[in-house]
mmCIF file of C-alpha atoms and ligand atoms in Angstrom:
data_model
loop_
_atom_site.group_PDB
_atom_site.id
_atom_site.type_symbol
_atom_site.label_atom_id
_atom_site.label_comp_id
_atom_site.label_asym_id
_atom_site.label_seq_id
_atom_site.Cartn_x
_atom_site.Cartn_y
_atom_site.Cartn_z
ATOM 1 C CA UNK A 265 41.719 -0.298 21.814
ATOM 2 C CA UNK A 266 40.285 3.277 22.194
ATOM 3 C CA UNK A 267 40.188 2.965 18.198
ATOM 4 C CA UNK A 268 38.028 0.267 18.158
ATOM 5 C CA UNK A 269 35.506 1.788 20.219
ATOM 6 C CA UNK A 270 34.677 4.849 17.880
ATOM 7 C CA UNK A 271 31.796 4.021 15.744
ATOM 8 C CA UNK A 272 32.011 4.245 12.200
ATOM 9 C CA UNK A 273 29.140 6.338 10.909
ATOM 10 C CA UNK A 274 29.473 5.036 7.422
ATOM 11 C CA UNK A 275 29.578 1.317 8.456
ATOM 12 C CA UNK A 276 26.049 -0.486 7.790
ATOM 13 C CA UNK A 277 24.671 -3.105 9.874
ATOM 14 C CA UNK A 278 23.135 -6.578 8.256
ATOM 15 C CA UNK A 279 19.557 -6.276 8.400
ATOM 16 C CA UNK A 280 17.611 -9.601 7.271
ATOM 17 C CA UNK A 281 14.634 -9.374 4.779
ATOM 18 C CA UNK A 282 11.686 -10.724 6.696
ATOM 19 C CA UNK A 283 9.240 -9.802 3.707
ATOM 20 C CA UNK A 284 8.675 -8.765 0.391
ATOM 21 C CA UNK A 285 5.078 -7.265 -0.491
ATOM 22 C CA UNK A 286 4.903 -6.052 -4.515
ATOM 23 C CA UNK A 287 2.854 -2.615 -4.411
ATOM 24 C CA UNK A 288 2.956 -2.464 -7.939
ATOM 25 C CA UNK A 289 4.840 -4.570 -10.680
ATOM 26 C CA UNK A 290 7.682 -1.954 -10.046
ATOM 27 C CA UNK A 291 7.114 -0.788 -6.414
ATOM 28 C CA UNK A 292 7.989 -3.536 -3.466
ATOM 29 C CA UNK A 293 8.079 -2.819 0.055
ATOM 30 C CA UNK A 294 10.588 -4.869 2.108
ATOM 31 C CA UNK A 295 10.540 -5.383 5.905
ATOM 32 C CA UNK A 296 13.676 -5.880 7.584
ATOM 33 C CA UNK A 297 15.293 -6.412 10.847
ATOM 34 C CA UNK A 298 16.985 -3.467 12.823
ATOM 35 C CA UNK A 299 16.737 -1.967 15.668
ATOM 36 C CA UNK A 300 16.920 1.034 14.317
ATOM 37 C CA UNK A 301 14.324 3.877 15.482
ATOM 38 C CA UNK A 302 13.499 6.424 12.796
ATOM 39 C CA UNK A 303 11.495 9.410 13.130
ATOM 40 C CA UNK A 304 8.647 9.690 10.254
ATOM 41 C CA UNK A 305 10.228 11.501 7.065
ATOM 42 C CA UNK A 306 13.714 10.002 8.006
ATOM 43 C CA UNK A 307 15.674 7.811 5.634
ATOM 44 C CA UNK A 308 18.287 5.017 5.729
ATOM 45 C CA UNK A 309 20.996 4.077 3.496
ATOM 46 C CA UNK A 310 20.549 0.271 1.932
ATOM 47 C CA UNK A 311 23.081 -1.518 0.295
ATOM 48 C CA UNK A 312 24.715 -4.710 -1.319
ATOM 49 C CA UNK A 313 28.313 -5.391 -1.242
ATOM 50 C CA UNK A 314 29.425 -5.160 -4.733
ATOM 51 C CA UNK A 315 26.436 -3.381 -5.791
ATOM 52 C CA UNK A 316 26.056 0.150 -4.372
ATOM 53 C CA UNK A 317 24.175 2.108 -1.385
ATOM 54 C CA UNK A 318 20.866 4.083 -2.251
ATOM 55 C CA UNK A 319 18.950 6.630 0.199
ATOM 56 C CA UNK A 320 15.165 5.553 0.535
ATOM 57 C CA UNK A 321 12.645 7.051 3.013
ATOM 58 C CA UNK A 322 11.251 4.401 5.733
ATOM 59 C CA UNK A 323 7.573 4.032 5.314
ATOM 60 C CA UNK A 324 6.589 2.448 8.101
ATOM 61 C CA UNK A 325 8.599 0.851 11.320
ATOM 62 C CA UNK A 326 7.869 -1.453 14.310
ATOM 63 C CA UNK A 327 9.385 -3.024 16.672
ATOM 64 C CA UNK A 328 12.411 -4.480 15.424
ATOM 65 C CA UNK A 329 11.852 -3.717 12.095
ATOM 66 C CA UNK A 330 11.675 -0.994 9.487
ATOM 67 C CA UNK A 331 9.475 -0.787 6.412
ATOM 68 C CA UNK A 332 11.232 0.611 2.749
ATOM 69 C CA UNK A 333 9.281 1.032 -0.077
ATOM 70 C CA UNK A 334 11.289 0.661 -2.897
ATOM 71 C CA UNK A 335 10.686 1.396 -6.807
ATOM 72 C CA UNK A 336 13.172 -0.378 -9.382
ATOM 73 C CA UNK A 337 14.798 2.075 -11.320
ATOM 74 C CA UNK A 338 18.426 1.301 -11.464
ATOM 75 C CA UNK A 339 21.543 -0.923 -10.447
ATOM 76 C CA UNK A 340 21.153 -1.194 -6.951
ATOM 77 C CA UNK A 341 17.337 -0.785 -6.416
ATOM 78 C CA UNK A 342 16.629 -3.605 -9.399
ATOM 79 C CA UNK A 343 19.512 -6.029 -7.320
ATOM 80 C CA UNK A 344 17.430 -5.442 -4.203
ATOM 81 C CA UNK A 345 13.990 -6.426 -6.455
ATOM 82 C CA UNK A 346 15.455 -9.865 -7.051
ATOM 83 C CA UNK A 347 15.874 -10.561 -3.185
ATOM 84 C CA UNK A 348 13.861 -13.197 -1.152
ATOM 85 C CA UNK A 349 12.927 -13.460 2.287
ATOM 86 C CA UNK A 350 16.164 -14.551 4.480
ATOM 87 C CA UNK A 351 18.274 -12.652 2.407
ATOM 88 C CA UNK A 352 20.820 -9.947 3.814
ATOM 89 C CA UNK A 353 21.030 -6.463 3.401
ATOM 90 C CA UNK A 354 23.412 -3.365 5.143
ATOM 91 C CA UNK A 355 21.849 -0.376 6.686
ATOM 92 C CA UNK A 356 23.305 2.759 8.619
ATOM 93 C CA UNK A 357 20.766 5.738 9.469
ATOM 94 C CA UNK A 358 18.502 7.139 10.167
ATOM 95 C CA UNK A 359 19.231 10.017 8.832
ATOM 96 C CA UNK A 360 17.915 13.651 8.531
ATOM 97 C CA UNK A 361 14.826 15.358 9.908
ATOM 98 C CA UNK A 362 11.254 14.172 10.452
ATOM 99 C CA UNK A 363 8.458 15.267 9.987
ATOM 100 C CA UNK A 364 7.859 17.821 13.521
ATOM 101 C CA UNK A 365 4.981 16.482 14.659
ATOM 102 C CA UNK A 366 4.819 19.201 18.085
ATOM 103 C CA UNK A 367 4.038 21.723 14.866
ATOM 104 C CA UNK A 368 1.223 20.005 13.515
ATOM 105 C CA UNK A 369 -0.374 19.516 17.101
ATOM 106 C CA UNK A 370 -3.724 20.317 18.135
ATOM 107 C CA UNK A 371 -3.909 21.659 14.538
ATOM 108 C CA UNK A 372 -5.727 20.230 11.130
ATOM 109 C CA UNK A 373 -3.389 18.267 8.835
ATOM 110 C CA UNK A 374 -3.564 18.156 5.702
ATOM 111 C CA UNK A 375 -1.046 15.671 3.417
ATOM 112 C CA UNK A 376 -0.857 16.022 -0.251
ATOM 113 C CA UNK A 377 1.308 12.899 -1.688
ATOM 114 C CA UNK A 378 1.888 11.946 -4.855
ATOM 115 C CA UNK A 379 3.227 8.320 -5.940
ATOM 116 C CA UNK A 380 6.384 7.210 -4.053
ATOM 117 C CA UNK A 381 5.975 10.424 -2.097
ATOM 118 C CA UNK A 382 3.417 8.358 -0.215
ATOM 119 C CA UNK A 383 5.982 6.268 1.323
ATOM 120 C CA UNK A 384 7.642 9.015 3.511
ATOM 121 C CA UNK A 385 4.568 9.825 4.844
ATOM 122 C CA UNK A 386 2.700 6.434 5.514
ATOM 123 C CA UNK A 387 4.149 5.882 8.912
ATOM 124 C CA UNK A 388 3.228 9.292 9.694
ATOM 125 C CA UNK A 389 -0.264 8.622 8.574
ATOM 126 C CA UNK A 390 -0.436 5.377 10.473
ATOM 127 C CA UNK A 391 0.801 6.938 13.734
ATOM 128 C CA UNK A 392 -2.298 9.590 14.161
ATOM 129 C CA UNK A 393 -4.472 6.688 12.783
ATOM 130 C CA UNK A 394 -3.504 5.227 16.372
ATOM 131 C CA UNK A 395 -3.319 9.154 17.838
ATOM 132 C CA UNK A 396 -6.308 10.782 15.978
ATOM 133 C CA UNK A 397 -6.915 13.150 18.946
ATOM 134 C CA UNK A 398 -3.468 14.924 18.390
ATOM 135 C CA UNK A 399 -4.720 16.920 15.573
ATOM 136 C CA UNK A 400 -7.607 19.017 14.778
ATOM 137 C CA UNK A 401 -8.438 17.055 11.815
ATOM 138 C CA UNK A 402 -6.079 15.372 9.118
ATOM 139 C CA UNK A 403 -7.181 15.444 5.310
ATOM 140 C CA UNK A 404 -5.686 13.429 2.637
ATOM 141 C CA UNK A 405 -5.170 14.084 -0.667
ATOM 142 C CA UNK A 406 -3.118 11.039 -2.810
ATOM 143 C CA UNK A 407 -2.440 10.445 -6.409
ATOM 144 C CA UNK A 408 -0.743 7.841 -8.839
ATOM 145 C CA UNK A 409 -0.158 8.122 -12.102
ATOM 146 C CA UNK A 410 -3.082 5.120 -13.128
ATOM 147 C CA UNK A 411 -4.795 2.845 -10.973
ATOM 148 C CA UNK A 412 -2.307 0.404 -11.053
ATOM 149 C CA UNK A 413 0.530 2.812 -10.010
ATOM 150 C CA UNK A 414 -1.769 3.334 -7.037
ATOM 151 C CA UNK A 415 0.874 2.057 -3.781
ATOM 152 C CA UNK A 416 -0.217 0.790 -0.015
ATOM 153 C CA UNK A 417 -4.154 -0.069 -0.890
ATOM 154 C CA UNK A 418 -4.873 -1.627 2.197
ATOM 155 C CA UNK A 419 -3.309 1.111 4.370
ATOM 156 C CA UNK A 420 -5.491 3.504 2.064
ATOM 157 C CA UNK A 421 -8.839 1.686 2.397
ATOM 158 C CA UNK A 422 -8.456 1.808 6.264
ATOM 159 C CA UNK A 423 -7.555 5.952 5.735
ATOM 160 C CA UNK A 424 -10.495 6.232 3.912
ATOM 161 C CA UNK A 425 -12.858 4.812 6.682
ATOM 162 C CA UNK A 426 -10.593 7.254 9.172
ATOM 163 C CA UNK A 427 -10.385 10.316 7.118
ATOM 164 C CA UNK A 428 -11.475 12.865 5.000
ATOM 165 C CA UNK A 429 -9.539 11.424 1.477
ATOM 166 C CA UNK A 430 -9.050 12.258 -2.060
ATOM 167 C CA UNK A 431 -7.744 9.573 -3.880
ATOM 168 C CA UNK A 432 -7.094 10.681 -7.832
ATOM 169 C CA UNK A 433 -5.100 9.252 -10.714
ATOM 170 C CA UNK A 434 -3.861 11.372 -13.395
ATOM 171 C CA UNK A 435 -4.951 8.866 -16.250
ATOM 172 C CA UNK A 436 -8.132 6.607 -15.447
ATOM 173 C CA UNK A 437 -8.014 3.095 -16.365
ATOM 174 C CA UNK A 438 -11.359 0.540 -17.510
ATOM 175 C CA UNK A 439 -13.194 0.016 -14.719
ATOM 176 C CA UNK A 440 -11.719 3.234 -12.230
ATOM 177 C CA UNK A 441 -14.492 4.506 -10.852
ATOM 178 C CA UNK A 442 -13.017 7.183 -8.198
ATOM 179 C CA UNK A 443 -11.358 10.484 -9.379
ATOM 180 C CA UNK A 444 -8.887 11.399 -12.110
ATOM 181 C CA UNK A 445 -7.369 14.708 -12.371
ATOM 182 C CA UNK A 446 -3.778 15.898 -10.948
ATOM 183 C CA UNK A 447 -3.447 16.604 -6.970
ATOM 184 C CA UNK A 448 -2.976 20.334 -7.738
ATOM 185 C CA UNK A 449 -7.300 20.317 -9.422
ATOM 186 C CA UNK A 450 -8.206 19.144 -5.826
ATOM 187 C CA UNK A 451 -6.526 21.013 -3.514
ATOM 188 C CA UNK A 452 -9.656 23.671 -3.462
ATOM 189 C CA UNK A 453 -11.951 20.851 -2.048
ATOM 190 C CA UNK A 454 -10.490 20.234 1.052
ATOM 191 C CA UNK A 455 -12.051 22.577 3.273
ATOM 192 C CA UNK A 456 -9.159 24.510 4.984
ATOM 193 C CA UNK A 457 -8.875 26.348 8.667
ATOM 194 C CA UNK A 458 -6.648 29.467 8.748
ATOM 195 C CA UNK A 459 -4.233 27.953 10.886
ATOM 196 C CA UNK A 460 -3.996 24.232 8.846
ATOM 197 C CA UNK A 461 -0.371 22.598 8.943
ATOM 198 C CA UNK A 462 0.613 21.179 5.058
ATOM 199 C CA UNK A 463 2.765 18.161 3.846
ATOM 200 C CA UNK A 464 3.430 18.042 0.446
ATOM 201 C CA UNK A 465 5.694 15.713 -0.853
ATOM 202 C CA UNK A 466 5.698 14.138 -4.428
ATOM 203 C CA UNK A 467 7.872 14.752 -7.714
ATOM 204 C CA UNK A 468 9.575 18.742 -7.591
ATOM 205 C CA UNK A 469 6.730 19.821 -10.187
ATOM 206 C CA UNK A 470 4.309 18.009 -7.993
ATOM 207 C CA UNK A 471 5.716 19.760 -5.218
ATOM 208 C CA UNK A 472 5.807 23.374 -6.746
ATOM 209 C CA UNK A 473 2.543 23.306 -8.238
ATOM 210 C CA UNK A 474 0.702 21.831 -5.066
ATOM 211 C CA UNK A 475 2.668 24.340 -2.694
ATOM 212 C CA UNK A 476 1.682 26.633 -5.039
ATOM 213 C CA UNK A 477 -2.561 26.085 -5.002
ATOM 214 C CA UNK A 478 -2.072 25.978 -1.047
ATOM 215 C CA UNK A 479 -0.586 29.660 -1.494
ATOM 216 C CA UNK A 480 -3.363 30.312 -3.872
ATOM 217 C CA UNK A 481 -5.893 28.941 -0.435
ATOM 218 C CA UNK A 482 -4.258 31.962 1.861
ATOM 219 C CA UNK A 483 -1.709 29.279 3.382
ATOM 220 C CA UNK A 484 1.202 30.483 4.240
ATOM 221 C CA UNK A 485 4.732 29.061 3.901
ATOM 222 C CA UNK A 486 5.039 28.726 6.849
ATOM 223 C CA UNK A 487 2.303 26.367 7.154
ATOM 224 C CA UNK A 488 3.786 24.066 4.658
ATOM 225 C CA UNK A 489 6.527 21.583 4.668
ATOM 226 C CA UNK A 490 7.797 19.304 2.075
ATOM 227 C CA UNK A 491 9.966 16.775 1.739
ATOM 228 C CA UNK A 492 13.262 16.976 -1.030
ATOM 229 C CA UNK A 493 14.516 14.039 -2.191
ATOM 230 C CA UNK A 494 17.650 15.360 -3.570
ATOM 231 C CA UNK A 495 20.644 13.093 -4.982
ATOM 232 C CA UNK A 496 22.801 11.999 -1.713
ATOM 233 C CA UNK A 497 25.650 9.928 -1.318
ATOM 234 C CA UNK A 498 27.035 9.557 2.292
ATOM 235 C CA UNK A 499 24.061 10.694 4.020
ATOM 236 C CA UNK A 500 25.788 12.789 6.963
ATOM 237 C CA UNK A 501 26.717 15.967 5.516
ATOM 238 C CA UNK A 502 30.192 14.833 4.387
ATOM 239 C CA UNK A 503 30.275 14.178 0.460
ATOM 240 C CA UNK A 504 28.279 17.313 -0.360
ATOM 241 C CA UNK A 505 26.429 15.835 -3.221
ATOM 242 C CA UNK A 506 23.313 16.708 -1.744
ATOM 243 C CA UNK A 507 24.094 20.732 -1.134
ATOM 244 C CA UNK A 508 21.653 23.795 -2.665
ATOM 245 C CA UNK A 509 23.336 26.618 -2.025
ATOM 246 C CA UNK A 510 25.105 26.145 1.447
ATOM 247 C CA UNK A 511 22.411 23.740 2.821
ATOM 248 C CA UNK A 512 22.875 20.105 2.878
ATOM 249 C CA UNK A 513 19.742 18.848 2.029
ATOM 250 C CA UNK A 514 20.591 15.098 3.726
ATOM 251 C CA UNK A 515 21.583 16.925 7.333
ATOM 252 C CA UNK A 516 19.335 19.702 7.613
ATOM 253 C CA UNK A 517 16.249 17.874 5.200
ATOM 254 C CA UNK A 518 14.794 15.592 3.717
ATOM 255 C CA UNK A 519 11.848 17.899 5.641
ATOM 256 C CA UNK A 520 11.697 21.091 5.327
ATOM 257 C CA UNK A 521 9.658 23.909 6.367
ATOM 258 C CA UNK A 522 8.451 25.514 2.829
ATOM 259 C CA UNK A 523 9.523 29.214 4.001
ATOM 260 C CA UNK A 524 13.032 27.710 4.049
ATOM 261 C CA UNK A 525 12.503 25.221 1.149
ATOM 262 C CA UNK A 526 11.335 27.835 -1.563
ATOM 263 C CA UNK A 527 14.820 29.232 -1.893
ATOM 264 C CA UNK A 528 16.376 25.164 -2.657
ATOM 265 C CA UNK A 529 14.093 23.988 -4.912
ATOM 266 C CA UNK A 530 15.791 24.169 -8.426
HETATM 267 C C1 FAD B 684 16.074 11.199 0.978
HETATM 268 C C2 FAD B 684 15.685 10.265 -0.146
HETATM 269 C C3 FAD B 684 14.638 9.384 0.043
HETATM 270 C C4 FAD B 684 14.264 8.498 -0.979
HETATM 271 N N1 FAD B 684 13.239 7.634 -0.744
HETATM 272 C C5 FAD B 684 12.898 6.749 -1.697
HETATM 273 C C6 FAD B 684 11.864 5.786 -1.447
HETATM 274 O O1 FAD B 684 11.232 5.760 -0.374
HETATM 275 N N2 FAD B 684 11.587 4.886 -2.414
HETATM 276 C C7 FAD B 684 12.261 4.889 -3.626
HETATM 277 O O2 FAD B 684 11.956 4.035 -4.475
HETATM 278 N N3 FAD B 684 13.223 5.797 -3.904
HETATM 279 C C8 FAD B 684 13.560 6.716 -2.956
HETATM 280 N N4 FAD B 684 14.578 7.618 -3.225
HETATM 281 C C9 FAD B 684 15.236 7.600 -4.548
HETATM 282 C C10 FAD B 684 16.297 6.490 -4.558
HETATM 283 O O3 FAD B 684 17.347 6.833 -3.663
HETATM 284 C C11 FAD B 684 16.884 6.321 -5.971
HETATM 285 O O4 FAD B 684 15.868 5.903 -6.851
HETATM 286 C C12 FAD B 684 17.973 5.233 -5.920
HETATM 287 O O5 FAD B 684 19.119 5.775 -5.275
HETATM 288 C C13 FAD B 684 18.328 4.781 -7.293
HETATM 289 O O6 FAD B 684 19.396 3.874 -7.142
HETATM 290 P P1 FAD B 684 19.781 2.840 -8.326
HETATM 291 O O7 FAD B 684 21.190 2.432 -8.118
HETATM 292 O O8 FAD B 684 18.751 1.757 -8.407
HETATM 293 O O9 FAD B 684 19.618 3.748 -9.612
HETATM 294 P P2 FAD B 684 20.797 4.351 -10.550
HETATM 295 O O10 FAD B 684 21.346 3.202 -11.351
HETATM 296 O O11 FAD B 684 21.745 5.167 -9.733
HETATM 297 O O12 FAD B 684 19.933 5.334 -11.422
HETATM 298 C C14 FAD B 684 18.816 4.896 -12.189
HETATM 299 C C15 FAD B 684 17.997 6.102 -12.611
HETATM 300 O O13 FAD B 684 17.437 6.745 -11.443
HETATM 301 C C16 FAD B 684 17.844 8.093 -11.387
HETATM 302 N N5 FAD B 684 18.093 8.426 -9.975
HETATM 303 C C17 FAD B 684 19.051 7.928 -9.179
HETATM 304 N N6 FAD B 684 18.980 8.471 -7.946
HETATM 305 C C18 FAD B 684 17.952 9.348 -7.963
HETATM 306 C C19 FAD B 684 17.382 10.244 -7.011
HETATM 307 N N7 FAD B 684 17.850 10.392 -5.758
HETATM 308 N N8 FAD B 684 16.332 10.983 -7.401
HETATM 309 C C20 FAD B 684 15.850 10.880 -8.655
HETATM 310 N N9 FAD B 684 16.340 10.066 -9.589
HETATM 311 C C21 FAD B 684 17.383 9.316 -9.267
HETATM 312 C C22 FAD B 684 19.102 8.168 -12.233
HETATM 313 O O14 FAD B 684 19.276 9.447 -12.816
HETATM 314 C C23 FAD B 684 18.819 7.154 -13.312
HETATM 315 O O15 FAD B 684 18.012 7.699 -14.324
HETATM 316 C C24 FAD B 684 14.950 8.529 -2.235
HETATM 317 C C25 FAD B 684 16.005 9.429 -2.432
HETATM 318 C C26 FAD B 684 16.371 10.297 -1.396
HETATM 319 C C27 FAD B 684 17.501 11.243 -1.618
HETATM 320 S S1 FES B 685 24.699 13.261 0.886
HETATM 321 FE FE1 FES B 685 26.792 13.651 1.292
HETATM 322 S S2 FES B 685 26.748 15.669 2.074
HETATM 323 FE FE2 FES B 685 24.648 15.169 1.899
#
């Protein structure tokens, strides 16, 4: 009886698909059912019986639902790109840290995201679009591949009314007429305070060479925090597929402060 009672931490819930939006022909975001309550920069594990589990960030929640923004790249994230609405999926989470919001308070933000780095960060985004006067200012600073990598326009076209943003693509496209150029070429246009709190999060080179022109700004580390999407199996600090060193990156990350993170990243 007592047995019974103990929660399995690796046994997922059902979840139902309540919508599918395409971002891009290879980027969907699905909303689904749950209760659960994720902090912004947490992730979930999804999965299909038969098919296999796969770590993605939330990107956005509400109540009684979460928001994953997946990209097909593989066996179990092209199986959850031929889903419909109704369909069933499992989730356990969340898992890992957030983003810490009590260190970015009172303080200008600045978040530097690059393609499906966007999605850990778009909740976060939304939240002080609702809470502007917790900071001292947040700057943005996105960029896709080409325009039509470019993920979450709508949410984007309202930042841009509500904030200071830099929207770039790496390769323009006919008829682009905003910015092209890599994150890293714009970083010395966002006019920074001494005391500014970073995000970076993006690809590792993204990562390292955007850290690395916030350095370059007299940032310090410890200003910084990015977000590592290394490879993870169980989630919960058990499998030890995720582990630099002696950290496990799906316990003690997916955030992490940069003075910490500049020793893990390969
Ligand atoms: C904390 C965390 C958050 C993530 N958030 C998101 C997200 O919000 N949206 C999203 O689309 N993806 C996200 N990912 C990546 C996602 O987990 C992988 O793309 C997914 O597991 C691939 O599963 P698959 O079975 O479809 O691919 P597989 O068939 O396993 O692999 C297909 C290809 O993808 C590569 N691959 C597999 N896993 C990863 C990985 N973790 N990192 C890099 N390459 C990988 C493989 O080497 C292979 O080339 C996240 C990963 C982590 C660890
Ligand atoms: S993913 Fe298994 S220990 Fe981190």
């Amino acid at each position: 009886m007592i047995a019974n009672q103990i929660a399995n931490p690796y046994l997922p819930a059902p979840a139902q698909v309540l919508a599918i939006q395409p971002q891009t022909g290879v980027d969907y975001t699905f909303r689904l059912a749950t209760d659960i309550e994720p902090a912004w920069g947490q992730f979930v594990e999804i999965s299909l019986p038969g098919v296999g589990e796969a770590p993605i960030s939330v990107s956005d929640a509400g109540p009684g639902y979460i928001e994953l923004t997946i990209r097909r790249v593989g066996k179990v994230t092209t199986a959850l790109h031929q889903l419909k609405p109704g369909d069933t999926v499992y989730l356990r989470g969340p898992y890992g840290s957030g983003f810490p919001r009590d260190e970015f308070a009172g303080h200008q933000l600045v978040v530097a995201a690059g393609g499906t780095g966007v999605a850990p960060v778009k909740g976060l985004i939304n939240y002080y679009a609702g809470h502007p006067g917790e900071l001292a200012g947040l700057n943005l600073l996105l960029g896709f591949k080409t325009p039509a990598d470019i993920l979450f326009r709508t949410d984007i076209e309202r930042w841009q009314g509500l904030f200071p943003t830099i929207l770039t693509v790496d390769q323009g496209q006919a008829g682009w007429l905003g910015k092209v150029g890599l994150v890293t070429e714009f970083v010395k246009e966002i006019p920074l305070k001494n005391d500014a709190r970073i995000i970076v999060v993006g690809p590792p080179l993204m990562i390292k060479f955007t850290v690395a022109e916030f350095i370059k700004c007299q940032i310090k580390p410890e200003q910084i925090w990015v977000s590592l999407e290394r490879r993870m199996h169980c989630g919960l600090g058990k499998c030890g597929h995720c582990k630099i060193n002696d950290v496990y990156v799906c316990l003690e990350g997916p955030v992490f402060n940069y003075s910490r993170a500049r020793d893990l990243v390969d």
